[in-house]
Amino acid sequence: MTTSSESAGVIVVGGGAVGLASAWEVARRGRPVLLLERFALGHERGGSAGLERQWRVQYSEERWSRLALATLPLWRSLESVSGRRLVHATGSLWFGRTGVATSEGELRAAASVMERLGVPHDWLTASEIEARFGFAGLPRDYEGFHQADGGVIDVRGTLAALAGLGAAAGVRVREHEHVRAIAPDGTGVSVRTDRGVHRAESVIVNAGAFGGALLQGLGCPVDLHVFRMSSGYFACRGPAVDLPTWYAFVEPDASGANRSFYGFGRNPWTGGDLVRAAPDTEVPVAAADAADPQQPDAGDLARTADWVRAHLPGLVPEVRGAGTCLASLPADPARQFLLGTLSGRIPDGERVVVQAGGWAFKFVPAFGRICADLALDGSSSRHEGTVVLR
Ligand SMILES: Cc1cc2nc3c(=O)[nH]c(=O)nc-3n(C[C@H](O)[C@H](O)[C@H](O)COP(=O)(O)OP(=O)(O)OC[C@H]3O[C@@H](n4cnc5c(N)ncnc54)[C@H](O)[C@@H]3O)c2cc1C
């Protein structure tokens, strides 16, 4: 094995969507960046796997809705400089039983945040949801809202855009280089990989669900709940069938497990007749690496097909394709994300920026900027209230 030793202003650990955004942000501010990715860019094992993510501005907590509203201009700017359309406003439909709270939020709470912020949306009964969007057989007490600016984000387009912009700005990417240890000190940070030891002034850890092991090694464990999610792809019955991005808040089962579902309409950038529907079910994994190789959960796919059969007559209720990937949330359900420096937690911790957990794709351009601020300036005045690492 060849050994190498490079130096940079900032080392970014992880080449998922947030890591690529962080690296580009640092590079465009004129600082040398080295990005280390343990697999190949675009691999399907991490949080940025698959084709699409939900774009929505509704949140049960006002600060996240505000952040989503502030992030949309950043997406538009990324689209403009990369020449790619990344966020498609296919609409966001949330419905189900009010009072059911999941890691997404809760219907009434999200609607009242939108009212406070002046975000337009239509409140709908079960019959209206069925008539407008093609759902069927919904319990009569279901209700919800449609928010027309919501929609879907092109995952692979985003990764390609950020990688291309990063390369043009001078980001050095090293694929298949696994970071084993991070050691900050009074003058910088040493980053040990399976190929050598690199040196930088600061490090940004954008390692997603895999980040726990690295931070444990730093003597600073982060409380991440790591799990696997499965998705199915279903065929539309005819060219007229389409759906907005949707989330159905279904009552938990007797054990309290989340039984909600979500899905997408036709993919605006690839077209085709297959649409994705999935259970919002978390299959825990002991450690991120233990989930490799990954198989979709057969029980989850069967439950999704049953739900499609009962409530989406425009789709053929047979799983035509399936996928699975790792996700992570802060173990504390009161937190949406972990983002901040290790200042005060370990010696020289201000040199280590950490972002992990949460439904973060919609915030990729904002989180990249905040990570770059923290690495270069030690603080971020942007989007106050977002930096919460505890
Ligand atoms: C099924 C699913 C549905 C989701 N739906 C939504 C949604 O609708 N809306 C939304 O906003 N978000 C959603 N998310 C969340 C969102 O996709 C993730 O928050 C986001 O993609 C995470 O990006 P990341 O760059 O932080 O992490 P990742 O994409 O996981 O990237 C981390 C990278 O770090 C690398 N790495 C880890 N450890 C090391 C190491 N030691 N050395 C070198 N490299 C390392 C990994 O290989 C990986 O490439 C969803 C996630 C999943 C899984």
CSV table of C-alpha atoms and ligand atoms in Angstrom, one decimal:
chain,number,residue,atom,x,y,z
A,1,MET,CA,0.0,0.0,0.0
A,2,THR,CA,1.3,3.5,-0.9
A,3,THR,CA,1.5,6.0,1.9
A,4,SER,CA,0.8,9.7,1.5
A,5,SER,CA,0.9,12.8,3.5
A,6,GLU,CA,-0.8,15.9,2.3
A,7,SER,CA,-1.5,19.3,3.9
A,8,ALA,CA,-4.5,21.5,3.5
A,9,GLY,CA,-6.2,24.4,5.1
A,10,VAL,CA,-9.2,22.2,5.8
A,11,ILE,CA,-9.7,18.5,5.5
A,12,VAL,CA,-13.3,17.3,4.9
A,13,VAL,CA,-14.1,13.7,6.0
A,14,GLY,CA,-16.9,12.3,3.8
A,15,GLY,CA,-17.9,12.9,0.2
A,16,GLY,CA,-21.7,12.7,0.6
A,17,ALA,CA,-23.9,15.7,-0.2
A,18,VAL,CA,-22.9,17.7,2.8
A,19,GLY,CA,-19.2,16.9,2.6
A,20,LEU,CA,-19.1,18.0,-1.1
A,21,ALA,CA,-21.0,21.2,-0.2
A,22,SER,CA,-18.6,21.9,2.7
A,23,ALA,CA,-15.5,21.3,0.5
A,24,TRP,CA,-16.8,23.5,-2.3
A,25,GLU,CA,-17.7,26.3,0.2
A,26,VAL,CA,-14.2,26.2,1.7
A,27,ALA,CA,-12.5,26.1,-1.7
A,28,ARG,CA,-14.5,29.0,-3.1
A,29,ARG,CA,-13.3,31.1,-0.2
A,30,GLY,CA,-9.7,30.5,-1.4
A,31,ARG,CA,-8.6,27.9,1.2
A,32,PRO,CA,-6.9,24.6,0.1
A,33,VAL,CA,-9.2,21.6,0.8
A,34,LEU,CA,-8.6,17.9,0.9
A,35,LEU,CA,-11.7,15.7,0.9
A,36,LEU,CA,-11.3,12.1,2.0
A,37,GLU,CA,-14.0,9.5,1.1
A,38,ARG,CA,-13.7,5.9,2.3
A,39,PHE,CA,-15.7,4.5,-0.7
A,40,ALA,CA,-16.1,6.1,-4.2
A,41,LEU,CA,-18.0,9.3,-4.7
A,42,GLY,CA,-21.7,8.6,-5.5
A,43,HIS,CA,-21.7,5.2,-3.7
A,44,GLU,CA,-25.0,3.9,-2.4
A,45,ARG,CA,-24.2,2.9,1.2
A,46,GLY,CA,-24.6,6.2,2.9
A,47,GLY,CA,-27.3,8.8,3.5
A,48,SER,CA,-27.0,10.4,0.1
A,49,ALA,CA,-28.0,7.2,-1.8
A,50,GLY,CA,-30.9,6.9,-4.2
A,51,LEU,CA,-32.5,9.3,-6.6
A,52,GLU,CA,-34.7,11.7,-4.8
A,53,ARG,CA,-35.3,13.5,-1.5
A,54,GLN,CA,-38.3,15.5,-0.3
A,55,TRP,CA,-38.1,19.3,-0.5
A,56,ARG,CA,-40.5,20.9,2.0
A,57,VAL,CA,-40.7,24.1,3.9
A,58,GLN,CA,-43.1,22.9,6.6
A,59,TYR,CA,-41.7,21.9,10.0
A,60,SER,CA,-43.3,21.7,13.4
A,61,GLU,CA,-40.5,23.9,14.7
A,62,GLU,CA,-40.4,27.5,13.3
A,63,ARG,CA,-36.5,27.6,13.1
A,64,TRP,CA,-36.4,24.7,10.6
A,65,SER,CA,-39.1,26.2,8.4
A,66,ARG,CA,-37.2,29.5,8.5
A,67,LEU,CA,-34.0,27.6,7.6
A,68,ALA,CA,-35.8,25.9,4.7
A,69,LEU,CA,-37.1,29.2,3.4
A,70,ALA,CA,-33.5,30.6,3.7
A,71,THR,CA,-32.0,27.6,1.9
A,72,LEU,CA,-34.2,27.8,-1.2
A,73,PRO,CA,-32.2,30.8,-2.6
A,74,LEU,CA,-29.0,28.9,-2.0
A,75,TRP,CA,-30.4,26.0,-4.1
A,76,ARG,CA,-31.3,28.5,-6.8
A,77,SER,CA,-27.8,29.9,-6.7
A,78,LEU,CA,-26.3,26.4,-6.9
A,79,GLU,CA,-28.6,25.6,-9.9
A,80,SER,CA,-27.5,28.8,-11.6
A,81,VAL,CA,-23.8,28.2,-11.2
A,82,SER,CA,-24.0,24.5,-12.0
A,83,GLY,CA,-26.5,24.9,-14.9
A,84,ARG,CA,-28.7,22.1,-13.5
A,85,ARG,CA,-32.2,22.1,-12.1
A,86,LEU,CA,-32.1,20.4,-8.7
A,87,VAL,CA,-35.2,21.3,-6.7
A,88,HIS,CA,-38.5,20.6,-8.5
A,89,ALA,CA,-41.7,22.1,-7.1
A,90,THR,CA,-44.0,19.2,-7.6
A,91,GLY,CA,-45.9,20.1,-4.4
A,92,SER,CA,-45.8,18.6,-0.9
A,93,LEU,CA,-48.9,16.9,0.5
A,94,TRP,CA,-49.0,16.0,4.2
A,95,PHE,CA,-52.1,14.2,5.5
A,96,GLY,CA,-53.2,11.6,8.0
A,97,ARG,CA,-54.3,11.7,11.6
A,98,THR,CA,-53.6,14.9,13.3
A,99,GLY,CA,-51.7,14.4,16.6
A,100,VAL,CA,-49.5,11.6,15.1
A,101,ALA,CA,-45.9,12.9,15.5
A,102,THR,CA,-43.0,11.3,13.7
A,103,SER,CA,-39.4,12.5,13.1
A,104,GLU,CA,-41.0,14.6,10.2
A,105,GLY,CA,-43.2,16.6,12.5
A,106,GLU,CA,-46.9,16.8,13.1
A,107,LEU,CA,-49.7,18.1,10.9
A,108,ARG,CA,-51.3,20.8,12.9
A,109,ALA,CA,-48.0,22.1,14.4
A,110,ALA,CA,-46.5,22.4,10.9
A,111,ALA,CA,-49.6,24.2,9.6
A,112,SER,CA,-49.5,26.7,12.4
A,113,VAL,CA,-45.8,27.4,11.8
A,114,MET,CA,-46.7,28.0,8.1
A,115,GLU,CA,-49.5,30.4,9.2
A,116,ARG,CA,-47.1,32.3,11.4
A,117,LEU,CA,-44.6,32.6,8.6
A,118,GLY,CA,-47.1,33.4,5.9
A,119,VAL,CA,-46.3,30.3,3.9
A,120,PRO,CA,-49.3,29.6,1.6
A,121,HIS,CA,-51.0,26.1,1.9
A,122,ASP,CA,-54.4,24.6,1.5
A,123,TRP,CA,-56.0,22.7,4.4
A,124,LEU,CA,-57.8,19.6,3.0
A,125,THR,CA,-60.3,17.0,4.2
A,126,ALA,CA,-59.9,13.3,3.4
A,127,SER,CA,-62.5,13.7,0.5
A,128,GLU,CA,-60.6,16.6,-0.9
A,129,ILE,CA,-57.3,14.8,-0.7
A,130,GLU,CA,-58.8,11.8,-2.6
A,131,ALA,CA,-60.5,14.0,-5.2
A,132,ARG,CA,-57.4,16.2,-5.9
A,133,PHE,CA,-54.6,13.7,-5.6
A,134,GLY,CA,-56.0,10.3,-6.4
A,135,PHE,CA,-55.7,8.7,-3.0
A,136,ALA,CA,-58.6,6.4,-1.9
A,137,GLY,CA,-60.1,4.7,1.1
A,138,LEU,CA,-58.6,7.2,3.6
A,139,PRO,CA,-60.2,7.1,7.1
A,140,ARG,CA,-62.8,9.9,7.2
A,141,ASP,CA,-61.1,11.8,10.0
A,142,TYR,CA,-57.8,12.1,8.0
A,143,GLU,CA,-57.0,15.6,6.9
A,144,GLY,CA,-53.9,17.6,6.0
A,145,PHE,CA,-52.4,20.2,3.7
A,146,HIS,CA,-50.9,20.8,0.3
A,147,GLN,CA,-48.0,23.2,0.0
A,148,ALA,CA,-47.3,24.0,-3.6
A,149,ASP,CA,-43.6,25.1,-3.2
A,150,GLY,CA,-42.6,21.7,-1.8
A,151,GLY,CA,-41.4,18.9,-4.1
A,152,VAL,CA,-38.4,16.8,-4.9
A,153,ILE,CA,-34.6,17.2,-4.9
A,154,ASP,CA,-32.5,15.5,-7.5
A,155,VAL,CA,-29.9,13.6,-5.4
A,156,ARG,CA,-27.5,12.5,-8.1
A,157,GLY,CA,-27.7,15.9,-9.9
A,158,THR,CA,-26.8,17.6,-6.6
A,159,LEU,CA,-23.8,15.3,-6.0
A,160,ALA,CA,-22.6,15.8,-9.6
A,161,ALA,CA,-23.1,19.6,-9.4
A,162,LEU,CA,-21.2,19.9,-6.1
A,163,ALA,CA,-18.4,17.6,-7.2
A,164,GLY,CA,-17.9,19.5,-10.4
A,165,LEU,CA,-17.9,22.9,-8.7
A,166,GLY,CA,-15.6,21.6,-6.1
A,167,ALA,CA,-13.1,20.3,-8.6
A,168,ALA,CA,-13.2,23.6,-10.5
A,169,ALA,CA,-12.5,25.5,-7.3
A,170,GLY,CA,-9.5,23.2,-6.5
A,171,VAL,CA,-10.9,20.6,-4.0
A,172,ARG,CA,-8.5,17.6,-3.9
A,173,VAL,CA,-10.6,14.5,-3.6
A,174,ARG,CA,-9.1,11.2,-2.4
A,175,GLU,CA,-11.5,8.3,-2.8
A,176,HIS,CA,-11.2,4.9,-1.1
A,177,GLU,CA,-9.3,6.5,1.7
A,178,HIS,CA,-10.7,5.6,5.1
A,179,VAL,CA,-10.1,8.0,8.0
A,180,ARG,CA,-9.2,6.1,11.1
A,181,ALA,CA,-8.4,8.8,13.6
A,182,ILE,CA,-8.5,12.6,14.1
A,183,ALA,CA,-6.2,14.3,16.5
A,184,PRO,CA,-6.4,18.1,17.0
A,185,ASP,CA,-3.6,20.0,18.8
A,186,GLY,CA,-2.4,23.5,19.4
A,187,THR,CA,-1.3,24.2,15.8
A,188,GLY,CA,-3.6,22.1,13.7
A,189,VAL,CA,-5.2,18.7,13.2
A,190,SER,CA,-3.6,15.3,12.2
A,191,VAL,CA,-5.9,13.0,10.2
A,192,ARG,CA,-4.7,9.4,10.0
A,193,THR,CA,-6.1,7.3,7.2
A,194,ASP,CA,-5.2,3.8,5.9
A,195,ARG,CA,-2.8,5.5,3.5
A,196,GLY,CA,-1.0,8.1,5.7
A,197,VAL,CA,-1.3,11.0,8.0
A,198,HIS,CA,-2.5,14.4,6.7
A,199,ARG,CA,-2.4,17.7,8.3
A,200,ALA,CA,-4.7,20.7,8.3
A,201,GLU,CA,-5.7,23.7,10.3
A,202,SER,CA,-9.1,22.3,10.9
A,203,VAL,CA,-11.3,19.3,10.0
A,204,ILE,CA,-14.9,19.0,9.0
A,205,VAL,CA,-16.5,15.6,9.8
A,206,ASN,CA,-19.4,15.1,7.4
A,207,ALA,CA,-19.3,11.3,7.8
A,208,GLY,CA,-23.1,10.8,8.1
A,209,ALA,CA,-24.2,7.7,9.9
A,210,PHE,CA,-20.6,6.5,10.0
A,211,GLY,CA,-19.5,9.4,12.1
A,212,GLY,CA,-20.1,7.9,15.4
A,213,ALA,CA,-17.0,5.6,15.3
A,214,LEU,CA,-14.7,8.5,14.4
A,215,LEU,CA,-16.0,10.7,17.2
A,216,GLN,CA,-15.9,7.9,19.7
A,217,GLY,CA,-12.2,7.6,18.9
A,218,LEU,CA,-11.8,11.3,19.7
A,219,GLY,CA,-13.2,10.6,23.1
A,220,CYS,CA,-16.3,12.5,22.1
A,221,PRO,CA,-19.2,10.2,21.3
A,222,VAL,CA,-22.2,11.7,19.5
A,223,ASP,CA,-25.6,10.3,20.3
A,224,LEU,CA,-26.7,9.0,16.9
A,225,HIS,CA,-29.5,6.6,16.2
A,226,VAL,CA,-28.3,4.6,13.1
A,227,PHE,CA,-30.9,2.7,11.1
A,228,ARG,CA,-31.7,1.3,7.7
A,229,MET,CA,-34.7,2.4,5.6
A,230,SER,CA,-36.2,0.5,2.6
A,231,SER,CA,-38.1,1.9,-0.4
A,232,GLY,CA,-40.2,0.3,-3.1
A,233,TYR,CA,-40.9,1.4,-6.7
A,234,PHE,CA,-44.4,1.0,-8.1
A,235,ALA,CA,-45.7,1.4,-11.7
A,236,CYS,CA,-48.3,4.1,-12.6
A,237,ARG,CA,-51.4,2.8,-14.3
A,238,GLY,CA,-51.3,5.0,-17.3
A,239,PRO,CA,-49.7,8.3,-18.4
A,240,ALA,CA,-52.2,10.6,-16.5
A,241,VAL,CA,-51.3,9.2,-13.1
A,242,ASP,CA,-49.0,11.5,-11.1
A,243,LEU,CA,-48.6,12.5,-7.4
A,244,PRO,CA,-47.0,15.3,-5.4
A,245,THR,CA,-44.4,14.4,-2.9
A,246,TRP,CA,-46.5,13.0,0.0
A,247,TYR,CA,-46.3,11.9,3.6
A,248,ALA,CA,-49.1,10.0,5.4
A,249,PHE,CA,-49.2,10.2,9.2
A,250,VAL,CA,-50.6,6.8,10.2
A,251,GLU,CA,-51.2,5.8,13.8
A,252,PRO,CA,-48.4,3.9,15.4
A,253,ASP,CA,-48.9,0.2,16.0
A,254,ALA,CA,-49.6,-1.3,19.5
A,255,SER,CA,-45.9,-1.3,20.3
A,256,GLY,CA,-45.6,2.4,19.4
A,257,ALA,CA,-43.7,1.7,16.1
A,258,ASN,CA,-44.1,4.3,13.4
A,259,ARG,CA,-46.5,3.0,10.7
A,260,SER,CA,-46.4,6.1,8.4
A,261,PHE,CA,-45.6,6.1,4.7
A,262,TYR,CA,-44.2,8.6,2.2
A,263,GLY,CA,-43.6,8.8,-1.5
A,264,PHE,CA,-43.0,10.8,-4.6
A,265,GLY,CA,-44.6,11.4,-8.0
A,266,ARG,CA,-42.9,10.8,-11.3
A,267,ASN,CA,-39.3,11.8,-11.2
A,268,PRO,CA,-39.2,15.1,-13.2
A,269,TRP,CA,-35.7,14.7,-14.4
A,270,THR,CA,-35.7,11.0,-15.5
A,271,GLY,CA,-39.4,10.5,-16.4
A,272,GLY,CA,-40.6,7.0,-16.5
A,273,ASP,CA,-43.6,5.2,-15.0
A,274,LEU,CA,-42.1,4.0,-11.7
A,275,VAL,CA,-42.7,6.1,-8.5
A,276,ARG,CA,-41.3,5.5,-5.1
A,277,ALA,CA,-43.3,4.7,-2.0
A,278,ALA,CA,-41.8,3.8,1.4
A,279,PRO,CA,-42.6,3.1,5.0
A,280,ASP,CA,-41.1,5.6,7.5
A,281,THR,CA,-39.7,2.6,9.3
A,282,GLU,CA,-36.4,2.5,11.1
A,283,VAL,CA,-34.6,-0.9,11.2
A,284,PRO,CA,-31.9,-0.3,13.7
A,285,VAL,CA,-28.3,-1.4,13.0
A,286,ALA,CA,-25.8,-2.0,15.7
A,287,ALA,CA,-23.1,0.0,13.9
A,288,ALA,CA,-22.9,1.7,10.5
A,289,ASP,CA,-20.5,-0.9,9.1
A,290,ALA,CA,-22.7,-3.8,10.3
A,291,ALA,CA,-25.2,-2.8,7.7
A,292,ASP,CA,-23.0,-3.8,4.8
A,293,PRO,CA,-24.1,-5.5,2.5
A,294,GLN,CA,-27.6,-4.1,2.7
A,295,GLN,CA,-30.8,-5.7,1.7
A,296,PRO,CA,-34.2,-4.0,1.6
A,297,ASP,CA,-36.5,-5.2,4.4
A,298,ALA,CA,-39.0,-7.7,2.8
A,299,GLY,CA,-41.6,-7.0,5.5
A,300,ASP,CA,-41.4,-3.3,5.0
A,301,LEU,CA,-41.8,-3.7,1.3
A,302,ALA,CA,-44.8,-6.0,1.7
A,303,ARG,CA,-46.5,-3.5,4.1
A,304,THR,CA,-45.9,-0.7,1.6
A,305,ALA,CA,-47.5,-2.7,-1.2
A,306,ASP,CA,-50.5,-3.4,1.0
A,307,TRP,CA,-50.8,0.3,1.7
A,308,VAL,CA,-50.5,1.2,-2.0
A,309,ARG,CA,-53.2,-1.4,-2.8
A,310,ALA,CA,-55.6,0.1,-0.2
A,311,HIS,CA,-54.9,3.8,-0.9
A,312,LEU,CA,-53.3,4.5,-4.2
A,313,PRO,CA,-55.5,3.0,-7.0
A,314,GLY,CA,-53.4,4.8,-9.7
A,315,LEU,CA,-50.4,2.5,-8.9
A,316,VAL,CA,-50.0,-1.2,-9.5
A,317,PRO,CA,-49.4,-2.6,-6.0
A,318,GLU,CA,-46.4,-4.8,-6.9
A,319,VAL,CA,-42.9,-3.9,-5.9
A,320,ARG,CA,-41.1,-3.4,-9.2
A,321,GLY,CA,-37.8,-2.2,-7.7
A,322,ALA,CA,-36.4,-1.7,-4.2
A,323,GLY,CA,-33.5,0.0,-2.4
A,324,THR,CA,-32.2,0.6,1.0
A,325,CYS,CA,-29.7,2.8,2.7
A,326,LEU,CA,-28.4,4.0,6.0
A,327,ALA,CA,-29.9,6.9,7.8
A,328,SER,CA,-29.2,8.5,11.2
A,329,LEU,CA,-31.0,10.8,13.6
A,330,PRO,CA,-29.9,12.4,16.8
A,331,ALA,CA,-30.8,9.9,19.5
A,332,ASP,CA,-32.6,12.7,21.4
A,333,PRO,CA,-35.9,13.1,19.5
A,334,ALA,CA,-36.1,16.7,20.5
A,335,ARG,CA,-33.1,17.4,18.1
A,336,GLN,CA,-33.3,17.5,14.3
A,337,PHE,CA,-29.6,17.7,13.6
A,338,LEU,CA,-26.1,17.7,15.2
A,339,LEU,CA,-24.0,20.5,13.9
A,340,GLY,CA,-21.2,22.4,15.6
A,341,THR,CA,-17.6,22.3,16.8
A,342,LEU,CA,-16.1,20.2,19.6
A,343,SER,CA,-15.0,23.4,21.3
A,344,GLY,CA,-15.1,22.9,25.1
A,345,ARG,CA,-15.6,19.2,24.7
A,346,ILE,CA,-12.1,18.1,23.9
A,347,PRO,CA,-8.8,20.0,24.0
A,348,ASP,CA,-8.4,22.0,20.7
A,349,GLY,CA,-12.0,20.9,19.8
A,350,GLU,CA,-12.6,24.2,18.0
A,351,ARG,CA,-10.6,22.7,15.2
A,352,VAL,CA,-13.1,19.9,14.7
A,353,VAL,CA,-16.5,20.7,13.0
A,354,VAL,CA,-19.1,17.9,13.2
A,355,GLN,CA,-22.3,17.6,11.2
A,356,ALA,CA,-24.4,14.4,11.5
A,357,GLY,CA,-27.9,13.1,11.7
A,358,GLY,CA,-31.2,14.3,10.5
A,359,TRP,CA,-33.2,14.8,7.3
A,360,ALA,CA,-30.5,17.1,6.0
A,361,PHE,CA,-30.6,16.8,2.2
A,362,LYS,CA,-32.9,19.8,1.8
A,363,PHE,CA,-30.3,21.9,3.9
A,364,VAL,CA,-27.2,20.8,2.0
A,365,PRO,CA,-26.2,24.2,0.6
A,366,ALA,CA,-26.9,25.9,4.0
A,367,PHE,CA,-25.0,23.2,6.0
A,368,GLY,CA,-22.0,23.4,3.6
A,369,ARG,CA,-21.8,27.1,4.3
A,370,ILE,CA,-22.2,26.8,8.0
A,371,CYS,CA,-19.6,24.0,8.2
A,372,ALA,CA,-17.2,26.2,6.2
A,373,ASP,CA,-17.9,29.2,8.5
A,374,LEU,CA,-17.2,27.1,11.6
A,375,ALA,CA,-14.0,25.6,10.1
A,376,LEU,CA,-12.6,28.9,8.9
A,377,ASP,CA,-13.9,31.4,11.4
A,378,GLY,CA,-14.8,29.3,14.5
A,379,SER,CA,-18.4,30.5,14.5
A,380,SER,CA,-21.2,31.0,12.1
A,381,SER,CA,-23.6,34.0,12.3
A,382,ARG,CA,-25.7,32.4,9.6
A,383,HIS,CA,-29.0,30.8,10.5
A,384,GLU,CA,-28.8,31.3,14.2
A,385,GLY,CA,-30.2,28.5,16.2
A,386,THR,CA,-29.0,25.9,13.7
A,387,VAL,CA,-25.7,25.2,15.3
A,388,VAL,CA,-26.6,22.7,18.0
A,389,LEU,CA,-24.1,20.1,18.9
A,390,ARG,CA,-24.6,18.7,22.4
B,1,LIG,C1,-34.1,6.7,2.9
B,1,LIG,C2,-33.7,8.1,3.3
B,1,LIG,C3,-34.6,9.1,3.0
B,1,LIG,C4,-34.3,10.5,3.3
B,1,LIG,N1,-35.2,11.4,3.0
B,1,LIG,C5,-34.9,12.7,3.1
B,1,LIG,C6,-35.8,13.7,2.7
B,1,LIG,O1,-36.8,13.4,2.1
B,1,LIG,N2,-35.4,15.0,2.8
B,1,LIG,C7,-34.2,15.4,3.4
B,1,LIG,O2,-33.9,16.6,3.5
B,1,LIG,N3,-33.3,14.4,3.8
B,1,LIG,C8,-33.7,13.1,3.7
B,1,LIG,N4,-32.8,12.1,4.1
B,1,LIG,C9,-31.6,12.5,4.8
B,1,LIG,C10,-30.5,13.0,3.8
B,1,LIG,O3,-30.5,12.1,2.6
B,1,LIG,C11,-29.2,12.9,4.5
B,1,LIG,O4,-29.3,13.7,5.7
B,1,LIG,C12,-28.0,13.4,3.7
B,1,LIG,O5,-27.9,12.8,2.4
B,1,LIG,C13,-26.7,13.1,4.5
B,1,LIG,O6,-25.6,13.6,3.7
B,1,LIG,P1,-24.2,13.5,4.4
B,1,LIG,O7,-23.2,14.0,3.4
B,1,LIG,O8,-24.3,14.2,5.7
B,1,LIG,O9,-24.0,12.0,4.7
B,1,LIG,P2,-23.7,10.8,3.8
B,1,LIG,O10,-24.3,10.9,2.5
B,1,LIG,O11,-23.9,9.5,4.5
B,1,LIG,O12,-22.1,10.9,3.5
B,1,LIG,C14,-21.2,10.6,4.5
B,1,LIG,C15,-19.9,10.1,3.7
B,1,LIG,O13,-18.9,10.0,4.6
B,1,LIG,C16,-18.1,8.9,4.2
B,1,LIG,N5,-17.3,8.4,5.4
B,1,LIG,C17,-17.9,8.0,6.6
B,1,LIG,N6,-16.9,7.7,7.4
B,1,LIG,C18,-15.7,7.9,6.8
B,1,LIG,C19,-14.4,7.8,7.1
B,1,LIG,N7,-14.0,7.3,8.3
B,1,LIG,N8,-13.4,8.1,6.2
B,1,LIG,C20,-13.8,8.6,5.0
B,1,LIG,N9,-15.0,8.7,4.6
B,1,LIG,C21,-16.0,8.4,5.5
B,1,LIG,C22,-19.2,7.9,3.8
B,1,LIG,O14,-18.6,6.8,3.0
B,1,LIG,C23,-20.1,8.8,3.1
B,1,LIG,O15,-19.9,8.8,1.7
B,1,LIG,C24,-33.1,10.8,3.8
B,1,LIG,C25,-32.1,9.8,4.1
B,1,LIG,C26,-32.5,8.5,3.8
B,1,LIG,C27,-31.4,7.4,4.1
